[in-house]
Short mmCIF file of C-alpha atoms in Angstrom, two decimals:
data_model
loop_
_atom_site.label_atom_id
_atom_site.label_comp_id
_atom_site.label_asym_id
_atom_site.label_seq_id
_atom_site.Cartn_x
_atom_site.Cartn_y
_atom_site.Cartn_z
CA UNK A 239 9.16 15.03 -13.29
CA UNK A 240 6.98 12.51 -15.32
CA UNK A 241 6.93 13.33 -19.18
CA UNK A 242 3.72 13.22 -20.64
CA UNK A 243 2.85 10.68 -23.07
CA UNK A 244 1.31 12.93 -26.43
CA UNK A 245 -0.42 10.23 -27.52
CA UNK A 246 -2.52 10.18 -24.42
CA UNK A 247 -5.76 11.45 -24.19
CA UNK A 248 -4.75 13.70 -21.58
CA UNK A 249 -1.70 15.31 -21.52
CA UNK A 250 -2.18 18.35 -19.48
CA UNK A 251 -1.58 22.01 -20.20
CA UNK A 252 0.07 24.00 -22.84
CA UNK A 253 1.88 27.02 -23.17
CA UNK A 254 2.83 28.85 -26.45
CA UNK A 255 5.71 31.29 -27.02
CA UNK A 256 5.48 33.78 -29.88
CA UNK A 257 7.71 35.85 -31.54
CA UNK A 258 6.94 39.86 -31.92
CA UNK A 259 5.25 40.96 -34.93
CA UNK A 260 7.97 42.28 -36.86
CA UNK A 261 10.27 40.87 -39.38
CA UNK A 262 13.49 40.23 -37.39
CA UNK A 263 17.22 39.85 -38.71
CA UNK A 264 18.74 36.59 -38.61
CA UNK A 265 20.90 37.77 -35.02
CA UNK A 266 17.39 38.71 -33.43
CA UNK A 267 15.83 35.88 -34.37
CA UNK A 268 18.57 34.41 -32.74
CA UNK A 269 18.79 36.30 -29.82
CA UNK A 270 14.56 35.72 -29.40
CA UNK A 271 15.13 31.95 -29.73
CA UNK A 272 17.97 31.53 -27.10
CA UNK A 273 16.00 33.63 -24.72
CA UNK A 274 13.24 31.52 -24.94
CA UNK A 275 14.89 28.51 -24.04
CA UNK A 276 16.78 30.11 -21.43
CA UNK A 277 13.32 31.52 -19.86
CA UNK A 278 11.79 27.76 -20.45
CA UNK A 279 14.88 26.08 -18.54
CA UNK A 280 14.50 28.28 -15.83
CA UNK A 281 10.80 27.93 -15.57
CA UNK A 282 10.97 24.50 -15.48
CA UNK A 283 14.51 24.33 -12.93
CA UNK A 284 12.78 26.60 -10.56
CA UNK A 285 8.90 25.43 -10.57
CA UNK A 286 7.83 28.98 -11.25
CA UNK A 287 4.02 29.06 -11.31
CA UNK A 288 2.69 31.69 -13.76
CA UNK A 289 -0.86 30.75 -13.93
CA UNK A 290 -3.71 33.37 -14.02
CA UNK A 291 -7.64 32.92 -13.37
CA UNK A 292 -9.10 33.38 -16.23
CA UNK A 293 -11.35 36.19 -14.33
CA UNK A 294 -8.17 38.14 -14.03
CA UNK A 295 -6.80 37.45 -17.66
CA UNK A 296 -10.12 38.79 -19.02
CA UNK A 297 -10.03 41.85 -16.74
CA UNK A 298 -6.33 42.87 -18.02
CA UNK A 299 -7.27 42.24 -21.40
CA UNK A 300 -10.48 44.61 -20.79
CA UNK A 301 -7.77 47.16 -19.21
CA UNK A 302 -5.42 46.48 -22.08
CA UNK A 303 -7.52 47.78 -24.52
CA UNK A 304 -8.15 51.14 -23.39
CA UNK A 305 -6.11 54.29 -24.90
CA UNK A 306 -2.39 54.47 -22.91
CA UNK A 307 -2.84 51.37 -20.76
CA UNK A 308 0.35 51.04 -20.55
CA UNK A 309 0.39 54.44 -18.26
CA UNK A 310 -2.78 54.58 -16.98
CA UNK A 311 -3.94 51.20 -16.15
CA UNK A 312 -3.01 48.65 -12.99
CA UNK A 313 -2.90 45.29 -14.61
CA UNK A 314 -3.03 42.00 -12.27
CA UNK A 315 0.24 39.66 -11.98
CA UNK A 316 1.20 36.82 -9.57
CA UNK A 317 3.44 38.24 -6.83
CA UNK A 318 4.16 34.45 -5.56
CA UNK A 319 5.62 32.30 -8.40
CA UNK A 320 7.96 30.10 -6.54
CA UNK A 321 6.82 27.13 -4.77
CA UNK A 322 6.24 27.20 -0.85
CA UNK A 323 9.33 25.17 0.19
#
């Protein structure tokens, strides 16, 4: 695939991993790094397709917020993510 140039002025989309809110060891720090770049690498070897309408993003983050979401609540998530080979 073609690398994109960051000095150009358009250089397509982004995506931004974060690390959990709590003060990790040095091992789970670690640990949280080499998944990432395992999860990345196979993201990238296998063309998975993760994107979300925004519509939908907005409507899980509306769910999200309500008390025991987690239990009670049907959030939206792709159920195709490979590409159509």
């Amino acid at each position: 695939p073609m690398k994109a140039n960051a000095c150009s002025p358009h250089v397509g989309w982004r995506t931004e991993f974060r690390s959990m809110e709590v003060q990790m060891t040095d091992f789970e720090n670690a640990a949280f790094t080499a998944f990432i770049v395992i999860v990345t690498r196979a993201i990238l070897v296998f063309n998975i397709t993760l994107l979300a309408p925004l519509s939908k993003v907005d409507e899980n983050m509306k769910r999200a917020h309500e008390l025991d979401a987690v239990r009670r609540q049907k959030f939206w998530f792709r159920k195709h993510i490979l590409p159509d080979d």
